[in-house]
Coordinates of C-alpha atoms in Angstrom, one line a residue:
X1 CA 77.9 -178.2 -46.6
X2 CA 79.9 -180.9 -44.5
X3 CA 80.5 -184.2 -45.8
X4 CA 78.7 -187.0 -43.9
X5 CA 79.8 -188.7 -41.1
X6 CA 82.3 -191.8 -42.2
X7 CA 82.7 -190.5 -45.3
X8 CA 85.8 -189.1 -47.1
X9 CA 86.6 -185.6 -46.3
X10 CA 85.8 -183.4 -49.7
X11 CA 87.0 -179.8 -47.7
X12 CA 89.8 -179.6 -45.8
X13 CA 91.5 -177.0 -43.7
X14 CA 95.0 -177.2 -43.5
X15 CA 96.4 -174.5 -40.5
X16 CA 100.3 -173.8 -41.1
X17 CA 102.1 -173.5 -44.3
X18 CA 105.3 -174.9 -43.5
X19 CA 107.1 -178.2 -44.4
X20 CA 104.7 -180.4 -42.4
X21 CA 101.1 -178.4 -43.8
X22 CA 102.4 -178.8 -47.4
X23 CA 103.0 -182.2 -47.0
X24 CA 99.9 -183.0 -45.2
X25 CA 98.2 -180.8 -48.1
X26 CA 100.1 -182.7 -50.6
X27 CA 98.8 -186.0 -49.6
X28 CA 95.7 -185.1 -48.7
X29 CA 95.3 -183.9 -52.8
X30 CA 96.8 -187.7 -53.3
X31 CA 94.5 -189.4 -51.2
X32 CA 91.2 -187.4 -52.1
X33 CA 91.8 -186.6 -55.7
X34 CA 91.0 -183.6 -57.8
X35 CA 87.4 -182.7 -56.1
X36 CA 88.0 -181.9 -53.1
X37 CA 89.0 -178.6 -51.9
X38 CA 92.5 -178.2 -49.6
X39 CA 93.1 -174.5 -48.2
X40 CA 96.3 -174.0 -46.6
X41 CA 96.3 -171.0 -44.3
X42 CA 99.7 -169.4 -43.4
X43 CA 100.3 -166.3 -41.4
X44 CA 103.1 -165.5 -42.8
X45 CA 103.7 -163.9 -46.0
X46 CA 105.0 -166.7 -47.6
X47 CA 104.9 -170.9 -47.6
X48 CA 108.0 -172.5 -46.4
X49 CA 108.1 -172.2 -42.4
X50 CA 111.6 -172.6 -41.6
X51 CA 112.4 -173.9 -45.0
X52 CA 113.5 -170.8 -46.3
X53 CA 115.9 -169.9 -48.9
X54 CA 117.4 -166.2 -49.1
X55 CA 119.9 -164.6 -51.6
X56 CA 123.1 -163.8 -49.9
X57 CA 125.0 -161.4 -52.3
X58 CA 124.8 -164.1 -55.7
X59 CA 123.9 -167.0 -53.6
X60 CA 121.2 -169.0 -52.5
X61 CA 121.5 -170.0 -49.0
X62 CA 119.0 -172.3 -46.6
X63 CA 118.7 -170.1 -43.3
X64 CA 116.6 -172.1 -42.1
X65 CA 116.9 -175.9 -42.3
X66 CA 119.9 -177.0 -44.6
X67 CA 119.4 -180.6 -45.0
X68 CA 117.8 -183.7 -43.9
X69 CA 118.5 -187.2 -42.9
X70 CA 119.3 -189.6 -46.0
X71 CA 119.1 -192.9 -43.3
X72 CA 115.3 -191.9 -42.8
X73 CA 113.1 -192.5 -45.8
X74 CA 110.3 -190.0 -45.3
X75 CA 112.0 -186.8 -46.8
X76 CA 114.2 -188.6 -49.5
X77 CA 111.0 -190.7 -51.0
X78 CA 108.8 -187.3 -51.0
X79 CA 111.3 -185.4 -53.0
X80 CA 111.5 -188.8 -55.2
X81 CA 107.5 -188.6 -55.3
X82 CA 108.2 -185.2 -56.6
X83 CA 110.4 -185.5 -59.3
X84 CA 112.9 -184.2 -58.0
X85 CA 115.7 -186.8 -57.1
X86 CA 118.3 -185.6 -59.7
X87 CA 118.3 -182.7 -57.4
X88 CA 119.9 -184.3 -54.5
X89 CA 123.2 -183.3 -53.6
X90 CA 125.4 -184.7 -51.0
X91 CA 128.1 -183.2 -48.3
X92 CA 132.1 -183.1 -49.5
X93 CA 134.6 -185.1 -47.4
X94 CA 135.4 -182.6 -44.5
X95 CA 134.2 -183.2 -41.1
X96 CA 133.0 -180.3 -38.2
X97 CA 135.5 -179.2 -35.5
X98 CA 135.0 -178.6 -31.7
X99 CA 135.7 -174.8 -30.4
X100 CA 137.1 -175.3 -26.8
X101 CA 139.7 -173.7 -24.9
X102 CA 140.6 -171.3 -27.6
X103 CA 141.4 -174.1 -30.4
X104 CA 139.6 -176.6 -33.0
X105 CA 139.1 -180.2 -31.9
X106 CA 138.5 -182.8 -33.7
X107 CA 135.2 -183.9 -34.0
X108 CA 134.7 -186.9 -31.1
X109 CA 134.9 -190.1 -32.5
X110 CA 133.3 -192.5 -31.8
X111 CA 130.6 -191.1 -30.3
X112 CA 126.8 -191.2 -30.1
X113 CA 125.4 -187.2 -30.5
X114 CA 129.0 -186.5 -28.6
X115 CA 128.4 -189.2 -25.6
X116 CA 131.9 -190.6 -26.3
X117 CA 132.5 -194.4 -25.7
X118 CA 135.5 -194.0 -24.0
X119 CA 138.0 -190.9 -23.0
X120 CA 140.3 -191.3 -25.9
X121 CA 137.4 -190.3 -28.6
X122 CA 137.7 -187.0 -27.4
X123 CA 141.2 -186.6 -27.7
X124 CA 142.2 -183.0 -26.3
X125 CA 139.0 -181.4 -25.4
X126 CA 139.6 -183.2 -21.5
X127 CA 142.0 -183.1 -18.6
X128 CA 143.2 -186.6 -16.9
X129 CA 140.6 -186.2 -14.5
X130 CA 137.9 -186.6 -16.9
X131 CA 139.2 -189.0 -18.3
X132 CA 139.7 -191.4 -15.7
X133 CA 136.2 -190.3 -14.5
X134 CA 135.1 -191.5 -18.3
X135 CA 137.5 -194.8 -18.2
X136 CA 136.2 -195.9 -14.9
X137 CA 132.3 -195.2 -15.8
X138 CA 131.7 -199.1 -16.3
X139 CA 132.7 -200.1 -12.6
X140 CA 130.4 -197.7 -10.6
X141 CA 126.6 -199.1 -10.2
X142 CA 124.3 -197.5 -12.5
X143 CA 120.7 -196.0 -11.0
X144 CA 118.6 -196.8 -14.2
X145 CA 114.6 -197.0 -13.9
X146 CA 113.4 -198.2 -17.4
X147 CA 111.2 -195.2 -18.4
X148 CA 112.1 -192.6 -16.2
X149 CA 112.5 -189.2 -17.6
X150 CA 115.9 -188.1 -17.8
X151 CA 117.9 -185.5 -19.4
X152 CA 120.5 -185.7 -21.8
X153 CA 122.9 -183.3 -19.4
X154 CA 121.9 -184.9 -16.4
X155 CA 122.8 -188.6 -17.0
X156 CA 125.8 -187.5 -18.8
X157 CA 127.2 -185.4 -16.7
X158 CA 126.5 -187.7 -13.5
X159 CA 128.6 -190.7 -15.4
X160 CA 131.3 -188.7 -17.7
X161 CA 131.4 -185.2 -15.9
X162 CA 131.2 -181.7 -17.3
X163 CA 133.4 -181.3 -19.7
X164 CA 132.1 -184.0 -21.5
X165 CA 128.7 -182.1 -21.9
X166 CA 129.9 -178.6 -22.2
X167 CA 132.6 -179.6 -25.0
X168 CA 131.3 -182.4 -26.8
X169 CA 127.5 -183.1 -26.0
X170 CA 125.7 -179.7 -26.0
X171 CA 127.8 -178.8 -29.0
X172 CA 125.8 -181.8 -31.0
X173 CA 122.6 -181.5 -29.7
X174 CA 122.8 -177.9 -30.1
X175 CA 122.6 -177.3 -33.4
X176 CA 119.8 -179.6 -33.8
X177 CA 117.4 -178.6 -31.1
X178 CA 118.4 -175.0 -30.0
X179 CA 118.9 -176.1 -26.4
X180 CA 121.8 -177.2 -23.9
X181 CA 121.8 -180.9 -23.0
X182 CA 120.4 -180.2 -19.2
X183 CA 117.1 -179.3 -21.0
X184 CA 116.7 -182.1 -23.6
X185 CA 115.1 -185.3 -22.2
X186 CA 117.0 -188.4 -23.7
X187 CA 114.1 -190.6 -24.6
X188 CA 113.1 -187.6 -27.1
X189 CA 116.4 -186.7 -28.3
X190 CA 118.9 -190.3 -28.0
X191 CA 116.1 -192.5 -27.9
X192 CA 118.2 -195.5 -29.0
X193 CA 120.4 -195.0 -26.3
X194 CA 117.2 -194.8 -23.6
X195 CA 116.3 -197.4 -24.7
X196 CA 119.6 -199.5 -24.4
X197 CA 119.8 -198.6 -20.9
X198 CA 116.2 -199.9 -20.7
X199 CA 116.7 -202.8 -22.2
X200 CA 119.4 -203.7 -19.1
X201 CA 123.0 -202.0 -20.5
X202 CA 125.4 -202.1 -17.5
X203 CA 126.6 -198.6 -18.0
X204 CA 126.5 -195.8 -20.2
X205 CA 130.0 -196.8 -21.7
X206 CA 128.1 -200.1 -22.3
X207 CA 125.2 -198.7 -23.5
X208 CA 127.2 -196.4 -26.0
X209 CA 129.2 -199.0 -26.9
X210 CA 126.4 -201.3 -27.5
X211 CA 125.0 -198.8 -30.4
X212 CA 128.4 -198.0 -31.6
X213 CA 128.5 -202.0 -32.9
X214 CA 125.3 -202.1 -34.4
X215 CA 125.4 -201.9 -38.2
X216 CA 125.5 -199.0 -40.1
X217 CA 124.6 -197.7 -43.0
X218 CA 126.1 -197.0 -45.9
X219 CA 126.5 -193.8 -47.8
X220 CA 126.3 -190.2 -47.0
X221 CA 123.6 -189.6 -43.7
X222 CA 122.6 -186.0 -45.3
X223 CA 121.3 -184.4 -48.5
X224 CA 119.9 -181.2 -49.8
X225 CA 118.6 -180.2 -52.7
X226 CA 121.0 -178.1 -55.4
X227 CA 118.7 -175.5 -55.3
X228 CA 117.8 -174.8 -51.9
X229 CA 114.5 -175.9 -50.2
X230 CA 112.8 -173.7 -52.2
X231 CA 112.6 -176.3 -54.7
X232 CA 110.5 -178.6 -52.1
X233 CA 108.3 -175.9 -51.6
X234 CA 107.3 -174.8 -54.5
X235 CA 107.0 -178.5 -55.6
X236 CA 104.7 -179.0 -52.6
X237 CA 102.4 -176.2 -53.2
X238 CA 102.5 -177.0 -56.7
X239 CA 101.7 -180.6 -56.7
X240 CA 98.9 -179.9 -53.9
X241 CA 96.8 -177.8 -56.1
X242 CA 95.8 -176.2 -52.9
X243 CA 94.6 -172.7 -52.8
X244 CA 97.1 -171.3 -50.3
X245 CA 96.0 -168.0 -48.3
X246 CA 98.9 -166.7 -46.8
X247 CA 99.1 -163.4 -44.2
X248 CA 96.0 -165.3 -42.8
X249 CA 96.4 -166.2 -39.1
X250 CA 93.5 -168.7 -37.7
X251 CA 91.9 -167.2 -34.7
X252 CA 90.2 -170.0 -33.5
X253 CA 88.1 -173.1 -34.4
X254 CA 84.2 -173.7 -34.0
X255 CA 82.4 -177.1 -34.4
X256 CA 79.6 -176.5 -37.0
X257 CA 77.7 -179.2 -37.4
X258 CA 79.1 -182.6 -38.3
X259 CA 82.6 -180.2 -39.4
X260 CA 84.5 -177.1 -38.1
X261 CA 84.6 -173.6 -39.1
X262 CA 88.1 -171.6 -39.4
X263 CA 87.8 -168.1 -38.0
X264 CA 90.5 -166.3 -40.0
X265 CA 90.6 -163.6 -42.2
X266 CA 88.7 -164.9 -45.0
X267 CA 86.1 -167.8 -42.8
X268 CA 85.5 -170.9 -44.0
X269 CA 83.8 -174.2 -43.2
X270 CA 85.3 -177.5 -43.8
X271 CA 84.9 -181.4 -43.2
X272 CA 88.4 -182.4 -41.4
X273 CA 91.2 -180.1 -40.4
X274 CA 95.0 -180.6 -40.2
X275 CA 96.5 -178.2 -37.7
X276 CA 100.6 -177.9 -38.3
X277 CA 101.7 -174.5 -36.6
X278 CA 104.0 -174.6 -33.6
X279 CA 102.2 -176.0 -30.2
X280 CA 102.1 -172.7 -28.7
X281 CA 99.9 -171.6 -31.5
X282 CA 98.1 -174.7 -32.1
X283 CA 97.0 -174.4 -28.1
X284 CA 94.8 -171.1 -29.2
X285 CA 93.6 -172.5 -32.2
X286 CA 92.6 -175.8 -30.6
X287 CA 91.0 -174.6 -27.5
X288 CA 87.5 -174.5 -28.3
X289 CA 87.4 -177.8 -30.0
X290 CA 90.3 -179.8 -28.4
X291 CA 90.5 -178.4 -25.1
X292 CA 92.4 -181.6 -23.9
X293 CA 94.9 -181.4 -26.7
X294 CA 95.4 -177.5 -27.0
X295 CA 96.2 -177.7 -22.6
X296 CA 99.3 -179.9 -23.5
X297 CA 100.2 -178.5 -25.8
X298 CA 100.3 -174.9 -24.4
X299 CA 102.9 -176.6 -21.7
X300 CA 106.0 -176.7 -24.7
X301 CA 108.3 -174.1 -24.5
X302 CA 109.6 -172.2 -27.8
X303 CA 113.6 -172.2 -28.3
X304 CA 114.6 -169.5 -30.6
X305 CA 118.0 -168.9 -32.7
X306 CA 119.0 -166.7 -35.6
X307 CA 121.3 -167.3 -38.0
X308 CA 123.7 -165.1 -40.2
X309 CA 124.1 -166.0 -43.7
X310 CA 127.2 -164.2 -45.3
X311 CA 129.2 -164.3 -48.5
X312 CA 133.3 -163.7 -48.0
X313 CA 135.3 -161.9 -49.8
X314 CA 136.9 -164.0 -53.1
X315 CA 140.1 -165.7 -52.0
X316 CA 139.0 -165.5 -48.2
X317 CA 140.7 -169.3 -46.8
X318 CA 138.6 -171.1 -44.6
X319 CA 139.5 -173.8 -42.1
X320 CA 139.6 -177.0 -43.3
X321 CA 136.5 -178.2 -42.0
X322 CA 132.9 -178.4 -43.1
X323 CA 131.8 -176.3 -39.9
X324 CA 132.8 -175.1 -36.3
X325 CA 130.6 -176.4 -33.5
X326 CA 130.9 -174.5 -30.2
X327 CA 131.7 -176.0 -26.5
X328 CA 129.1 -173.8 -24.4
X329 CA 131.6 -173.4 -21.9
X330 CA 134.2 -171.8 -24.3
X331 CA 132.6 -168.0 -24.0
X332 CA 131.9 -167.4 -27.7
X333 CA 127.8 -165.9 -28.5
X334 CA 127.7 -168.5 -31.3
X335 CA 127.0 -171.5 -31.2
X336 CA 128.2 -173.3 -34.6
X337 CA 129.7 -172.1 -38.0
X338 CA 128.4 -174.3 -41.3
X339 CA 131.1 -173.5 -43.7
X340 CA 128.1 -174.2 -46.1
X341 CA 130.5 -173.5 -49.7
X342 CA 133.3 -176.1 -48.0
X343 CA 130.3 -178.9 -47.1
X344 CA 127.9 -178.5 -49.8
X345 CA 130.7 -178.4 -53.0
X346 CA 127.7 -177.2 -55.0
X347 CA 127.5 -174.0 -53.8
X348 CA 129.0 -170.8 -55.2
X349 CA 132.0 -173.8 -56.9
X350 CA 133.9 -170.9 -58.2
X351 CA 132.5 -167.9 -56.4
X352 CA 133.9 -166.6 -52.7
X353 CA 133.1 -168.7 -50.0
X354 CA 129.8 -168.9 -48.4
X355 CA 128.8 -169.7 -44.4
X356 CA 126.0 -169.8 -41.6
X357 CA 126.4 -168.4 -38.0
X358 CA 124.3 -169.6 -35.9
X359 CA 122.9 -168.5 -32.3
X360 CA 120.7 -168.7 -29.7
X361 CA 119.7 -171.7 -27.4
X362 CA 116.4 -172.5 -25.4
X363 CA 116.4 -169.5 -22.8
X364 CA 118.5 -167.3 -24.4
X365 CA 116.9 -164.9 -27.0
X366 CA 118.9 -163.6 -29.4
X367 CA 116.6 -159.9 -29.6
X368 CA 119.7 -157.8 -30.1
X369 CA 119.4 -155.7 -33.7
X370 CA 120.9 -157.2 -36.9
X371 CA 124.1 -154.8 -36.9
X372 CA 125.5 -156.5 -33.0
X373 CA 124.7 -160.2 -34.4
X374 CA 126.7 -159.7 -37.3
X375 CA 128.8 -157.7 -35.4
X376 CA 129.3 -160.5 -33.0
X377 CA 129.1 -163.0 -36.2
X378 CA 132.5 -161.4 -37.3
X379 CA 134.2 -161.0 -33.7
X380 CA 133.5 -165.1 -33.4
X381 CA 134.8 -166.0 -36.9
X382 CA 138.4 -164.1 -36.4
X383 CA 138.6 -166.1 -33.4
X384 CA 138.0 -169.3 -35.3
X385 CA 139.8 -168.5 -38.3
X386 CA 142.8 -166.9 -36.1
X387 CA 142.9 -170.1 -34.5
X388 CA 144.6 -171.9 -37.4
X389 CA 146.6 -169.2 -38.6
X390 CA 143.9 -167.8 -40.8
X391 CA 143.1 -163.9 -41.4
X392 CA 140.2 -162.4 -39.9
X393 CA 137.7 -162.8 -42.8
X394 CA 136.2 -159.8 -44.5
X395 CA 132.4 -159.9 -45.1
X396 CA 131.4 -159.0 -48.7
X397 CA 127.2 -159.6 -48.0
X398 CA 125.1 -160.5 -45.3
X399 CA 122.0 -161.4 -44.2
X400 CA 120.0 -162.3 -41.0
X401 CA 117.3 -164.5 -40.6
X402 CA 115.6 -165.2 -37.0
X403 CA 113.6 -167.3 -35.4
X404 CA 112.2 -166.2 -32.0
X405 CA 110.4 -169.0 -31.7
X406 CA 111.9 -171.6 -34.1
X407 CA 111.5 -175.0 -32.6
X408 CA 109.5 -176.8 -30.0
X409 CA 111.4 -177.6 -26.7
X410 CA 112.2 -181.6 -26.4
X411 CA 112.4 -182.0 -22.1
X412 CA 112.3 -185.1 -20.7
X413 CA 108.4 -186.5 -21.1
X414 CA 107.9 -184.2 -24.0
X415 CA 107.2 -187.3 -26.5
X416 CA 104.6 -188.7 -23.9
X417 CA 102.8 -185.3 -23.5
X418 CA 102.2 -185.2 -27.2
X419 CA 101.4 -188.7 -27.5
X420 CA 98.3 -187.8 -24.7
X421 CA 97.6 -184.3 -27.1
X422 CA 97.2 -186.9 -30.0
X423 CA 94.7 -189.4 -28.4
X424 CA 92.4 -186.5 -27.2
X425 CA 91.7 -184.7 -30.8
X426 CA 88.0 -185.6 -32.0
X427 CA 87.6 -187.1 -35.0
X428 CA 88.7 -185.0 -38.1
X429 CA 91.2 -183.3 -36.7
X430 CA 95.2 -184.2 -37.2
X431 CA 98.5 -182.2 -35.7
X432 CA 101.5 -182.2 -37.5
X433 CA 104.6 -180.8 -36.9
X434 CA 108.2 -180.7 -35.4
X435 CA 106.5 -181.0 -31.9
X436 CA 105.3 -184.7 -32.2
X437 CA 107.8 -187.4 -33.8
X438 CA 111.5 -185.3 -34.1
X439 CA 112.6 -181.9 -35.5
X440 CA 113.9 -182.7 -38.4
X441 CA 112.7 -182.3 -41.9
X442 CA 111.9 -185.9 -42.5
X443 CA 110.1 -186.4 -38.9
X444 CA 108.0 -183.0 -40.0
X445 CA 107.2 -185.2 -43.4
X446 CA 105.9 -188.5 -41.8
X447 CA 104.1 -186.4 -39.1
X448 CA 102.2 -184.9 -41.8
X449 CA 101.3 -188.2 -43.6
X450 CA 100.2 -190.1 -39.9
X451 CA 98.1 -186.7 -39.8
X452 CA 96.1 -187.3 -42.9
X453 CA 96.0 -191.2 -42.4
X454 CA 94.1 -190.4 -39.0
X455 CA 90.8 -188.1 -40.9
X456 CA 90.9 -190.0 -44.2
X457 CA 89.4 -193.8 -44.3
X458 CA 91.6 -196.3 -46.1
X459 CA 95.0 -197.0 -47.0
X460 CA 97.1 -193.5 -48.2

């Protein structure tokens, strides 16, 4: 039996086990109490999404998300909620280098996601054409329409040219949203900077340099946890006291009554549901009873990437850096190195050094077989390492972790779309995810708590 109309929820459905369900699940056990009953449903064989630690020979290595924002509170004040803050560990001193034209680079400074302020922070990685292309940016006219959608690429490249984008820009944004620059819309992905140029800047320099001279804050920007993000998982399921059905993909949703009914391998009826799997799941699940909602989002696009996790040989030296990011002009299949045992100091302290390879960007699929991309993984890191005068490095234990469809695409009018999928739910129905308010861990975090807020009554 459903609960009655404006009354708390006392079943819910939570769709999607990973960072953003557990939360939701997690809060929704916190804002209900110990009555009510929360099932998580999870298609895969295990909670975590793309929070997933693996053993990599002796270690314990995060292939999929390795940290999150400090500067953001949502993630640090759930793992304080948790109990675990004395697990908090933060990055060592070393900084990332630039792979272009067969070399490291320093990482561009100062720079906002690699939009430089002027040619100088990028120091080698441009000819003198660029830079008196980037120099000269403040005394052309700017075409700016507060508003308009606009990609990342597209405004950089028509200011700064396209080196800057190849060698410093798609490098940052990379990593972050498995896509080049030309396909990232920069309200979603540099929103600070949209919305300098909104608010009048003269120029991209000026907007840039308008952000650069804000105040920052202090301290490191990332943490993790010592023991992986394993910890936060098992903490979440833990605290939620939710039964948790995992290899159980929802087929589909049915209103039954004043409440919905989950079509999955074990059915069940419930008051309010949370729906956090990807959007081009969520459009099936959604299409009977959100028809509006499940149409937009059916319209994002999944970017995929794999990563190699790998343990070196003891006494292997590394480049002094915490990681490689790669120009996408420079020819390489990867596109960054995280030299994970040289940025996180926790790791393996006195075992052989540990590291990421990463690959794979919005429209290009990484679907070759685990032997070629750590084949490939190994070609890429003697060119890095030879680079500095290193030896080729000799792999002692790998492993490979893919995501063929990892992360929701951010184009330009991506954050308006799901803005329009969130006002059309019906009542008792919430979306979370990476799709609606950032991909990182501590977006995913406060998407799930706006979620919950929107089918429970009352203060959370």
């Amino acid at each position: 039996m459903t609960a009655p109309a404006g009354s708390p929820p006392r079943r819910v459905a939570v769709i999607g086990g990973g960072v953003s369900g557990l939360t939701a699940a997690y809060t929704l056990r916190k804002a209900l109490g110990d009555d009510a009953v929360i099932v998580v449903y999870e298609a895969g064989d295990r909670p975590g999404g793309l929070l997933c630690t693996r053993r990599v020979g002796d270690t314990g290595l995060d292939l999929g998300a390795e940290a999150f924002i400090v500067r953001r509170p949502e993630a640090l004040a759930l793992v304080r909620e948790l109990g675990l803050a004395d697990q908090v560990v933060s990055p060592g001193p070393l900084r990332p280098a630039i792979w272009s034209d067969d070399r490291l680079h320093p990482l561009p400074s100062p720079a906002v996601m690699g939009i430089p302020r002027d040619a100088a922070a990028l120091g080698g990685l441009l000819d003198p054409k660029d830079r008196v292309t980037i120099d000269g940016e403040a005394d052309r006219p700017l075409d700016w329409t507060p508003g308009r959608p606009v990609s990342v690429g597209r405004l950089v490249r028509e200011r700064f040219g396209d080196a800057v984008v190849a060698r410093s820009v798609d490098p940052m944004l990379g990593g972050v949203y498995s896509a080049r620059a030309d396909d990232l819309g920069l309200a979603e992905t540099v929103p600070a900077l949209a919305a300098a140029l909104d608010a009048g800047a003269s120029s991209l320099t000026a907007a840039v340099g308008r952000l650069l001279s804000a105040p920052a804050g202090s301290g490191p920007v990332f943490g993790a946890l010592r023991g992986g993000y394993r910890q936060l998982v098992d903490a979440l399921v833990a605290a939620s006291r939710a039964v948790i059905k995992v290899d159980s993909p929802v087929r589909a949703l049915t209103e039954i009554g004043d409440g919905f009914g989950v079509e999955a391998g074990q059915d069940g009826e419930y008051d309010a549901l949370i729906v956090a799997v990807p959007p081009w799941q969520a459009t099936t699940v959604l299409a009977t009873v959100a028809p509006e909602s499940a149409a937009l989002l059916g319209a994002v696009r999944p970017a995929g990437s794999a990563v190699v996790g790998a343990v070196l040989a003891p006494g292997t030296a590394v480049p002094e850096h915490s990681g490689i990011l790669v120009a996408s002009d420079a020819g390489m299949h990867s596109k960054a190195v995280t030299l994970s045992s040289q940025k996180w100091p926790h790791l393996a302290p006195d075992g052989p050094p540990v590291l990421r390879v990463s690959f794979g960007r919005l429209g290009e699929p990484v679907d070759v077989d685990d032997q070629t991309l750590m084949r490939r993984a190994v070609d890429d890191l003697a060119a890095y390492f030879g680079a500095v005068g290193l030896a080729a490095p000799a792999v002692q234990a790998a492993t490979v972790q893919r995501w063929p469809q990892g992360l929701p695409h951010y184009g330009p009018g991506h954050l308006p779309a799901m803005a329009r999928a969130l006002e059309a739910l019906p009542p008792r129905i919430g979306l979370a995810g990476a799709a609606f308010a950032g991909v990182g861990v501590p977006a995913c975090i406060g998407s799930a708590r706006a979620a919950v807020a929107r089918i429970v009554p009352g203060d959370l």
